[in-house]
Structures are given as structure tokens and as C-alpha cells.
């Protein structure tokens, strides 16, 4: 065959493939999401095999292990006991709560670890919603006031970054102003800019017992059918002072990641959520997929779509896999 142009030449050897590879995962781009509770024992989660809900002590040890593997950022998700949940979610504001205590402990033992907190009311709210509820309606502006106080409390405890995951309108600007108003100008905002009303959060809500008691989250989380709306949300959060913009979930929303990437110069993050983790884990455990190559391929796709930063329960495994492949 007379064929001067043969793309396979660039795929002929590992050396050439390495030269032309456009996307590389590296451990510094990962944020490790961790579950915790105020209980003396570490609880392996049956609904999320390989993931543990840590005791305060266990979490410190896990953070140290993760740091030792090269992970540099962690995001905290607390399980709040039922008797601490109220309609006004007041436990979210307690400076002696599990989250602020954990932030202080982490910053003391691992000062270089970037500690990120989730800003939303669902673990604390007896209604199980991210915002305050009145007569079945999620209140926007009243919720934003509480979120500002929650973010401030996390900053006071030493959080490096706060991550509002609630999807209320206007919360990024209000949180920025609240932080700046008392001098926390260095505390960053990682905004869940485009968070979809996804069925893939199911295992997470099981891990924290945080599912909504009534209704769903569709009046604040986005319709999975919409992509332009994600760009609109992202640009609003950028204008309000977000430091990074997140898309969530990740794998089924690669077009959204790419669209937001094209619309902003801010770093873009993507969250491979609990259901995405579980699909891969379940297939791997039943012997149907090779876990390492399937997971790295999915994560590479997320990075290739435009995510600079990736949140994944697989972060420690990725650290191990990447360390092996470079040795
Ligand atoms: C709640 C929150 C959720 C997740 C992160 N923060 C669940 C929800 O919105 O119901 C989901 C993460 C996951 O599924 O891994 N503010």
C-alpha cells in the first residue's frame, strides 16, 4: 500500500508512546475524600468496599499514611449522630464539632497537608437536605447565611480551603465576603460549581446516613440533561471569587468538564463520586475488570477532558500504582 501517513508510527514502541502522551496523571493533582465519625472504632463500609469511616484517631493515621504516599490534599465528610441533627443544622456551626476538631488535629500533625472542608448542611440537617427547609421548600438566602458561618468556623479551625457543595445561588460571593471580612483572605474556595442531581451519590449518603428524608435535591442540584447551565454556574462562581471550579460527578460528565475548561482560566476539578467508585470496585471484585488499568483509564479520561484536579476514593490506590509504574 502506498501510504505516506501512518499514525501507527507514533504508537510503535513504549518510548515513542511516552514521547507523544498528552495526559499524565500525577499524585499531586488528587484530593482524597475521607469519611469520619465520632466513634472510637474505624468502620469499614459494607456499601463502599475498600472505604472506611474513620475514628478521630484512625483518620489521623490514615492522613499520615496518605501524606507519606504523596497525597497532599484531603476533604472531610463527617457522619453526625442522629441526636445531633436538627432542622436548623446547628451542629454545623459548633466550634467543638467533629470537623473543626479534626481540622485542628490535622493542621497540627501534618501542617503541609491541604485540608479542605465540605460546606453544606446535609450531614447536620434532620431533613437531610443541603439547605434549610420550610414547608418542603429549600430556602436559598437563609441557607447561605448559615453556610457563611459554617465556612468561617472551618477557617477559624485552620482549613486551607472550603468547598461549598450545596448549590445555593450566590453562596460563593457571600462566603468570600464573610471570609475576607474577618481577614481570612488566604482561605480558598473550591466551588462545586456544577453539581448534578445524580443517582451516583447513593453510596455516599449511605456512608453518612445523610439521604433526604423527603423529596429529592432537584431544586438545587442540576439536571443531568443540561450542559450549558454548567457553564453558566461556573462563570457565576468565577465572578463571585471561586478559586477552583468543580464538576460532579465526573465520568458521565466529560463533556461538561471540557465545556467548563474551555470557558474559564481557573483550575477545574472533577469528583469521581461514590457510585463511580462502586461500579469499578464491584466489577473488579467480581473479576470482570482489571481494577488498576480500568481505574487509571477512567481517571485519565477525566484529566484528558480538562480536569486539573481530581477527587477520588481511589486516590491512595492511585498513589501506589503511580509509584510502581515510575520505579
Ligand atoms: C453533600 C455531598 C454529597 C456528596 C458530596 N457532598 C451528596 C449529595 O449531594 O447528596 C457526594 C459524594 C459522593 O457520592 O461521593 N453536600
GROMACS .gro file of C-alpha atoms and ligand atoms in nm:
model
  343
    1UNK     CA    1   0.000   0.000   0.000
    2UNK     CA    2   0.133   0.345  -0.085
    3UNK     CA    3   0.056   0.525   0.237
    4UNK     CA    4   0.286   0.809   0.346
    5UNK     CA    5   0.081   0.896   0.653
    6UNK     CA    6   0.074   0.617   0.908
    7UNK     CA    7  -0.041   0.723   1.259
    8UNK     CA    8   0.070   0.387   1.396
    9UNK     CA    9   0.437   0.501   1.372
   10UNK     CA   10   0.373   0.713   1.684
   11UNK     CA   11   0.240   0.411   1.867
   12UNK     CA   12   0.515   0.165   1.769
   13UNK     CA   13   0.719   0.145   2.091
   14UNK     CA   14   0.669   0.233   2.455
   15UNK     CA   15   0.937   0.501   2.417
   16UNK     CA   16   0.756   0.675   2.131
   17UNK     CA   17   0.419   0.640   2.302
   18UNK     CA   18   0.575   0.803   2.607
   19UNK     CA   19   0.705   1.092   2.397
   20UNK     CA   20   0.367   1.173   2.248
   21UNK     CA   21   0.146   1.107   2.552
   22UNK     CA   22  -0.072   1.412   2.616
   23UNK     CA   23  -0.220   1.335   2.954
   24UNK     CA   24  -0.039   1.211   3.261
   25UNK     CA   25  -0.189   1.150   3.600
   26UNK     CA   26   0.023   1.266   3.891
   27UNK     CA   27  -0.046   1.221   4.254
   28UNK     CA   28  -0.029   1.593   4.336
   29UNK     CA   29  -0.347   1.653   4.139
   30UNK     CA   30  -0.557   1.427   4.363
   31UNK     CA   31  -0.778   1.519   4.655
   32UNK     CA   32  -0.861   1.231   4.890
   33UNK     CA   33  -1.221   1.237   5.024
   34UNK     CA   34  -1.247   1.078   5.369
   35UNK     CA   35  -1.541   0.979   5.588
   36UNK     CA   36  -1.524   1.008   5.965
   37UNK     CA   37  -1.734   0.975   6.276
   38UNK     CA   38  -1.701   1.049   6.646
   39UNK     CA   39  -1.661   0.689   6.749
   40UNK     CA   40  -1.358   0.506   6.880
   41UNK     CA   41  -1.362   0.237   6.612
   42UNK     CA   42  -1.287   0.254   6.241
   43UNK     CA   43  -1.583   0.127   6.043
   44UNK     CA   44  -1.521  -0.041   5.707
   45UNK     CA   45  -1.818   0.047   5.486
   46UNK     CA   46  -2.005  -0.254   5.351
   47UNK     CA   47  -2.167  -0.041   5.081
   48UNK     CA   48  -1.830   0.102   4.971
   49UNK     CA   49  -1.580  -0.185   4.984
   50UNK     CA   50  -1.228  -0.061   5.050
   51UNK     CA   51  -1.352   0.262   5.209
   52UNK     CA   52  -1.359   0.322   5.586
   53UNK     CA   53  -1.543   0.565   5.808
   54UNK     CA   54  -1.259   0.665   6.039
   55UNK     CA   55  -1.248   0.734   6.410
   56UNK     CA   56  -1.070   1.061   6.502
   57UNK     CA   57  -0.751   0.866   6.578
   58UNK     CA   58  -0.788   0.643   6.273
   59UNK     CA   59  -0.830   0.944   6.049
   60UNK     CA   60  -0.506   1.100   6.170
   61UNK     CA   61  -0.322   0.776   6.098
   62UNK     CA   62  -0.485   0.748   5.755
   63UNK     CA   63  -0.397   1.108   5.670
   64UNK     CA   64  -0.039   1.042   5.771
   65UNK     CA   65  -0.031   0.730   5.555
   66UNK     CA   66  -0.179   0.922   5.261
   67UNK     CA   67   0.069   1.206   5.305
   68UNK     CA   68   0.351   0.954   5.311
   69UNK     CA   69   0.228   0.822   4.976
   70UNK     CA   70   0.245   1.168   4.822
   71UNK     CA   71  -0.115   1.279   4.860
   72UNK     CA   72  -0.125   1.644   4.956
   73UNK     CA   73  -0.495   1.727   4.992
   74UNK     CA   74  -0.785   1.579   5.180
   75UNK     CA   75  -1.155   1.666   5.204
   76UNK     CA   76  -1.351   1.579   5.519
   77UNK     CA   77  -1.701   1.429   5.537
   78UNK     CA   78  -1.847   1.376   5.886
   79UNK     CA   79  -2.121   1.139   5.992
   80UNK     CA   80  -2.325   1.316   6.255
   81UNK     CA   81  -2.518   1.111   6.514
   82UNK     CA   82  -2.895   1.121   6.471
   83UNK     CA   83  -2.949   1.300   6.803
   84UNK     CA   84  -2.727   1.590   6.688
   85UNK     CA   85  -2.933   1.652   6.374
   86UNK     CA   86  -3.181   1.939   6.393
   87UNK     CA   87  -3.395   2.134   6.145
   88UNK     CA   88  -3.161   2.434   6.186
   89UNK     CA   89  -2.847   2.215   6.145
   90UNK     CA   90  -2.687   2.397   6.437
   91UNK     CA   91  -2.423   2.127   6.488
   92UNK     CA   92  -2.271   2.254   6.161
   93UNK     CA   93  -2.168   2.569   6.348
   94UNK     CA   94  -2.028   2.417   6.665
   95UNK     CA   95  -1.657   2.501   6.706
   96UNK     CA   96  -1.624   2.182   6.911
   97UNK     CA   97  -1.781   1.965   6.640
   98UNK     CA   98  -1.601   1.673   6.477
   99UNK     CA   99  -1.494   1.871   6.169
  100UNK     CA  100  -1.324   2.166   6.345
  101UNK     CA  101  -1.157   1.929   6.594
  102UNK     CA  102  -1.027   1.721   6.305
  103UNK     CA  103  -0.903   2.025   6.114
  104UNK     CA  104  -0.706   2.139   6.419
  105UNK     CA  105  -0.557   1.793   6.473
  106UNK     CA  106  -0.461   1.756   6.105
  107UNK     CA  107  -0.304   2.101   6.083
  108UNK     CA  108  -0.109   2.030   6.399
  109UNK     CA  109   0.025   1.690   6.292
  110UNK     CA  110   0.051   1.746   5.916
  111UNK     CA  111   0.080   2.121   5.864
  112UNK     CA  112   0.168   2.078   5.495
  113UNK     CA  113  -0.144   1.878   5.416
  114UNK     CA  114  -0.408   2.090   5.242
  115UNK     CA  115  -0.722   2.045   5.450
  116UNK     CA  116  -1.046   2.108   5.263
  117UNK     CA  117  -1.393   2.102   5.417
  118UNK     CA  118  -1.737   2.040   5.276
  119UNK     CA  119  -1.968   2.335   5.327
  120UNK     CA  120  -2.330   2.216   5.321
  121UNK     CA  121  -2.589   2.125   5.580
  122UNK     CA  122  -2.695   1.774   5.480
  123UNK     CA  123  -2.500   1.576   5.743
  124UNK     CA  124  -2.636   1.807   6.017
  125UNK     CA  125  -2.987   1.873   5.898
  126UNK     CA  126  -3.264   1.645   6.026
  127UNK     CA  127  -3.430   1.690   5.686
  128UNK     CA  128  -3.121   1.555   5.511
  129UNK     CA  129  -3.107   1.848   5.270
  130UNK     CA  130  -2.808   2.068   5.192
  131UNK     CA  131  -3.011   2.372   5.288
  132UNK     CA  132  -3.269   2.476   5.545
  133UNK     CA  133  -3.620   2.353   5.471
  134UNK     CA  134  -3.950   2.529   5.542
  135UNK     CA  135  -4.279   2.368   5.433
  136UNK     CA  136  -4.092   2.143   5.195
  137UNK     CA  137  -3.911   2.434   5.028
  138UNK     CA  138  -3.530   2.467   5.037
  139UNK     CA  139  -3.459   2.824   5.148
  140UNK     CA  140  -3.180   2.987   4.950
  141UNK     CA  141  -3.082   3.308   5.125
  142UNK     CA  142  -3.135   3.182   5.481
  143UNK     CA  143  -2.918   2.880   5.396
  144UNK     CA  144  -2.643   3.098   5.254
  145UNK     CA  145  -2.624   3.288   5.586
  146UNK     CA  146  -2.567   2.961   5.772
  147UNK     CA  147  -2.315   2.838   5.514
  148UNK     CA  148  -2.113   3.158   5.563
  149UNK     CA  149  -2.099   3.091   5.937
  150UNK     CA  150  -2.002   2.729   5.875
  151UNK     CA  151  -1.723   2.832   5.635
  152UNK     CA  152  -1.596   3.090   5.885
  153UNK     CA  153  -1.589   2.832   6.162
  154UNK     CA  154  -1.387   2.595   5.940
  155UNK     CA  155  -1.146   2.878   5.855
  156UNK     CA  156  -1.107   2.960   6.225
  157UNK     CA  157  -1.018   2.596   6.290
  158UNK     CA  158  -0.747   2.620   6.024
  159UNK     CA  159  -0.899   2.489   5.700
  160UNK     CA  160  -0.692   2.575   5.392
  161UNK     CA  161  -0.993   2.570   5.162
  162UNK     CA  162  -1.369   2.544   5.194
  163UNK     CA  163  -1.574   2.357   4.937
  164UNK     CA  164  -1.941   2.461   4.921
  165UNK     CA  165  -2.131   2.163   4.782
  166UNK     CA  166  -2.483   2.290   4.847
  167UNK     CA  167  -2.565   2.455   4.510
  168UNK     CA  168  -2.749   2.753   4.665
  169UNK     CA  169  -2.741   3.065   4.449
  170UNK     CA  170  -2.490   3.331   4.545
  171UNK     CA  171  -2.310   3.140   4.817
  172UNK     CA  172  -1.960   3.172   4.674
  173UNK     CA  173  -1.969   3.552   4.679
  174UNK     CA  174  -2.120   3.564   5.026
  175UNK     CA  175  -1.869   3.314   5.166
  176UNK     CA  176  -1.582   3.508   5.006
  177UNK     CA  177  -1.706   3.830   5.164
  178UNK     CA  178  -1.759   3.664   5.502
  179UNK     CA  179  -1.405   3.520   5.500
  180UNK     CA  180  -1.245   3.844   5.380
  181UNK     CA  181  -1.446   4.046   5.631
  182UNK     CA  182  -1.255   3.890   5.919
  183UNK     CA  183  -0.918   3.863   5.749
  184UNK     CA  184  -0.930   3.508   5.611
  185UNK     CA  185  -0.818   3.631   5.271
  186UNK     CA  186  -0.589   3.328   5.229
  187UNK     CA  187  -0.860   3.066   5.270
  188UNK     CA  188  -0.955   2.934   4.927
  189UNK     CA  189  -1.293   2.841   4.784
  190UNK     CA  190  -1.321   2.521   4.584
  191UNK     CA  191  -1.671   2.560   4.449
  192UNK     CA  192  -1.891   2.270   4.349
  193UNK     CA  193  -1.991   2.485   4.054
  194UNK     CA  194  -2.182   2.224   3.855
  195UNK     CA  195  -2.315   1.956   4.084
  196UNK     CA  196  -2.576   1.735   3.926
  197UNK     CA  197  -2.873   1.564   4.092
  198UNK     CA  198  -2.713   1.225   4.043
  199UNK     CA  199  -2.812   0.871   4.139
  200UNK     CA  200  -2.440   0.805   4.180
  201UNK     CA  201  -2.431   0.971   4.526
  202UNK     CA  202  -2.630   0.684   4.678
  203UNK     CA  203  -2.340   0.502   4.850
  204UNK     CA  204  -2.209   0.832   4.994
  205UNK     CA  205  -2.545   0.906   5.156
  206UNK     CA  206  -2.544   0.554   5.297
  207UNK     CA  207  -2.196   0.611   5.441
  208UNK     CA  208  -2.309   0.926   5.622
  209UNK     CA  209  -2.673   0.845   5.675
  210UNK     CA  210  -2.746   1.175   5.501
  211UNK     CA  211  -3.016   1.095   5.245
  212UNK     CA  212  -3.302   1.349   5.226
  213UNK     CA  213  -3.595   1.248   5.445
  214UNK     CA  214  -3.846   1.382   5.194
  215UNK     CA  215  -3.826   1.486   4.832
  216UNK     CA  216  -3.509   1.499   4.627
  217UNK     CA  217  -3.235   1.753   4.555
  218UNK     CA  218  -3.357   1.855   4.211
  219UNK     CA  219  -3.449   2.212   4.307
  220UNK     CA  220  -3.084   2.289   4.378
  221UNK     CA  221  -2.864   2.023   4.214
  222UNK     CA  222  -2.856   2.036   3.835
  223UNK     CA  223  -3.049   1.834   3.581
  224UNK     CA  224  -2.812   1.570   3.432
  225UNK     CA  225  -2.951   1.660   3.090
  226UNK     CA  226  -2.801   2.011   3.093
  227UNK     CA  227  -2.452   2.119   2.989
  228UNK     CA  228  -2.487   2.492   2.906
  229UNK     CA  229  -2.623   2.551   3.254
  230UNK     CA  230  -2.295   2.418   3.395
  231UNK     CA  231  -2.101   2.687   3.211
  232UNK     CA  232  -2.345   2.948   3.345
  233UNK     CA  233  -2.296   2.821   3.702
  234UNK     CA  234  -1.918   2.805   3.658
  235UNK     CA  235  -1.894   3.162   3.528
  236UNK     CA  236  -2.111   3.290   3.814
  237UNK     CA  237  -1.888   3.120   4.071
  238UNK     CA  238  -1.580   3.255   3.897
  239UNK     CA  239  -1.724   3.607   3.908
  240UNK     CA  240  -1.801   3.564   4.277
  241UNK     CA  241  -1.443   3.473   4.361
  242UNK     CA  242  -1.412   3.096   4.345
  243UNK     CA  243  -1.051   2.976   4.327
  244UNK     CA  244  -1.132   2.643   4.162
  245UNK     CA  245  -1.445   2.515   3.991
  246UNK     CA  246  -1.567   2.160   4.037
  247UNK     CA  247  -1.785   1.938   3.820
  248UNK     CA  248  -1.954   1.643   3.987
  249UNK     CA  249  -1.992   1.355   3.909
  250UNK     CA  250  -1.702   1.315   3.666
  251UNK     CA  251  -1.713   1.012   3.438
  252UNK     CA  252  -2.058   1.065   3.288
  253UNK     CA  253  -1.997   1.441   3.256
  254UNK     CA  254  -1.678   1.459   3.049
  255UNK     CA  255  -1.840   1.696   2.800
  256UNK     CA  256  -1.928   1.927   3.088
  257UNK     CA  257  -1.570   1.919   3.217
  258UNK     CA  258  -1.448   2.009   2.868
  259UNK     CA  259  -1.702   2.289   2.829
  260UNK     CA  260  -1.616   2.446   3.164
  261UNK     CA  261  -1.244   2.403   3.091
  262UNK     CA  262  -1.290   2.599   2.768
  263UNK     CA  263  -1.487   2.874   2.940
  264UNK     CA  264  -1.253   2.961   3.228
  265UNK     CA  265  -0.888   3.010   3.312
  266UNK     CA  266  -0.946   2.885   3.667
  267UNK     CA  267  -0.834   2.536   3.769
  268UNK     CA  268  -1.108   2.283   3.703
  269UNK     CA  269  -1.174   1.995   3.942
  270UNK     CA  270  -1.386   1.683   3.892
  271UNK     CA  271  -1.524   1.448   4.157
  272UNK     CA  272  -1.531   1.077   4.078
  273UNK     CA  273  -1.817   1.010   4.319
  274UNK     CA  274  -1.908   0.713   4.535
  275UNK     CA  275  -2.126   0.545   4.270
  276UNK     CA  276  -1.850   0.571   4.010
  277UNK     CA  277  -1.605   0.418   4.258
  278UNK     CA  278  -1.853   0.145   4.339
  279UNK     CA  279  -1.918   0.048   3.977
  280UNK     CA  280  -1.547  -0.001   3.919
  281UNK     CA  281  -1.492  -0.173   4.253
  282UNK     CA  282  -1.783  -0.413   4.207
  283UNK     CA  283  -1.671  -0.511   3.858
  284UNK     CA  284  -1.314  -0.558   3.980
  285UNK     CA  285  -1.424  -0.766   4.279
  286UNK     CA  286  -1.627  -0.997   4.063
  287UNK     CA  287  -1.327  -1.047   3.839
  288UNK     CA  288  -1.489  -0.877   3.541
  289UNK     CA  289  -1.245  -0.589   3.510
  290UNK     CA  290  -0.879  -0.540   3.581
  291UNK     CA  291  -0.904  -0.280   3.857
  292UNK     CA  292  -0.579  -0.091   3.811
  293UNK     CA  293  -0.599  -0.046   3.435
  294UNK     CA  294  -0.973   0.028   3.435
  295UNK     CA  295  -0.946   0.285   3.714
  296UNK     CA  296  -0.640   0.458   3.566
  297UNK     CA  297  -0.811   0.471   3.226
  298UNK     CA  298  -1.126   0.629   3.373
  299UNK     CA  299  -0.921   0.882   3.569
  300UNK     CA  300  -0.707   0.961   3.264
  301UNK     CA  301  -1.028   1.030   3.071
  302UNK     CA  302  -1.136   1.275   3.339
  303UNK     CA  303  -0.799   1.453   3.322
  304UNK     CA  304  -0.798   1.449   2.940
  305UNK     CA  305  -1.143   1.609   2.936
  306UNK     CA  306  -0.989   1.904   3.121
  307UNK     CA  307  -0.982   1.835   3.494
  308UNK     CA  308  -0.666   1.964   3.659
  309UNK     CA  309  -0.771   1.833   3.998
  310UNK     CA  310  -0.947   1.501   4.070
  311UNK     CA  311  -1.130   1.392   4.384
  312UNK     CA  312  -1.141   1.015   4.411
  313UNK     CA  313  -1.179   0.744   4.673
  314UNK     CA  314  -0.916   0.565   4.466
  315UNK     CA  315  -0.656   0.833   4.548
  316UNK     CA  316  -0.442   0.614   4.780
  317UNK     CA  317  -0.456   0.324   4.532
  318UNK     CA  318  -0.354   0.562   4.254
  319UNK     CA  319  -0.060   0.676   4.466
  320UNK     CA  320   0.055   0.315   4.494
  321UNK     CA  321   0.001   0.240   4.125
  322UNK     CA  322   0.177   0.554   4.002
  323UNK     CA  323   0.470   0.497   4.235
  324UNK     CA  324   0.512   0.144   4.095
  325UNK     CA  325   0.488   0.247   3.733
  326UNK     CA  326   0.762   0.509   3.772
  327UNK     CA  327   1.004   0.278   3.954
  328LIG     C1  328  -2.336   1.670   5.012
  328LIG     C2  329  -2.241   1.594   4.929
  328LIG     C3  330  -2.273   1.480   4.856
  328LIG     C4  331  -2.154   1.433   4.801
  328LIG     C5  332  -2.051   1.520   4.838
  328LIG     N1  333  -2.107   1.622   4.918
  328LIG     C6  334  -2.401   1.406   4.843
  328LIG     C7  335  -2.521   1.476   4.798
  328LIG     O1  336  -2.519   1.585   4.744
  328LIG     O2  337  -2.628   1.419   4.822
  328LIG     C8  338  -2.146   1.309   4.716
  328LIG     C9  339  -2.013   1.247   4.701
  328LIG    C10  340  -2.014   1.107   4.653
  328LIG     O3  341  -2.117   1.048   4.614
  328LIG     O4  342  -1.905   1.050   4.652
  328LIG     N2  343  -2.326   1.803   5.024
   0.00000   0.00000   0.00000
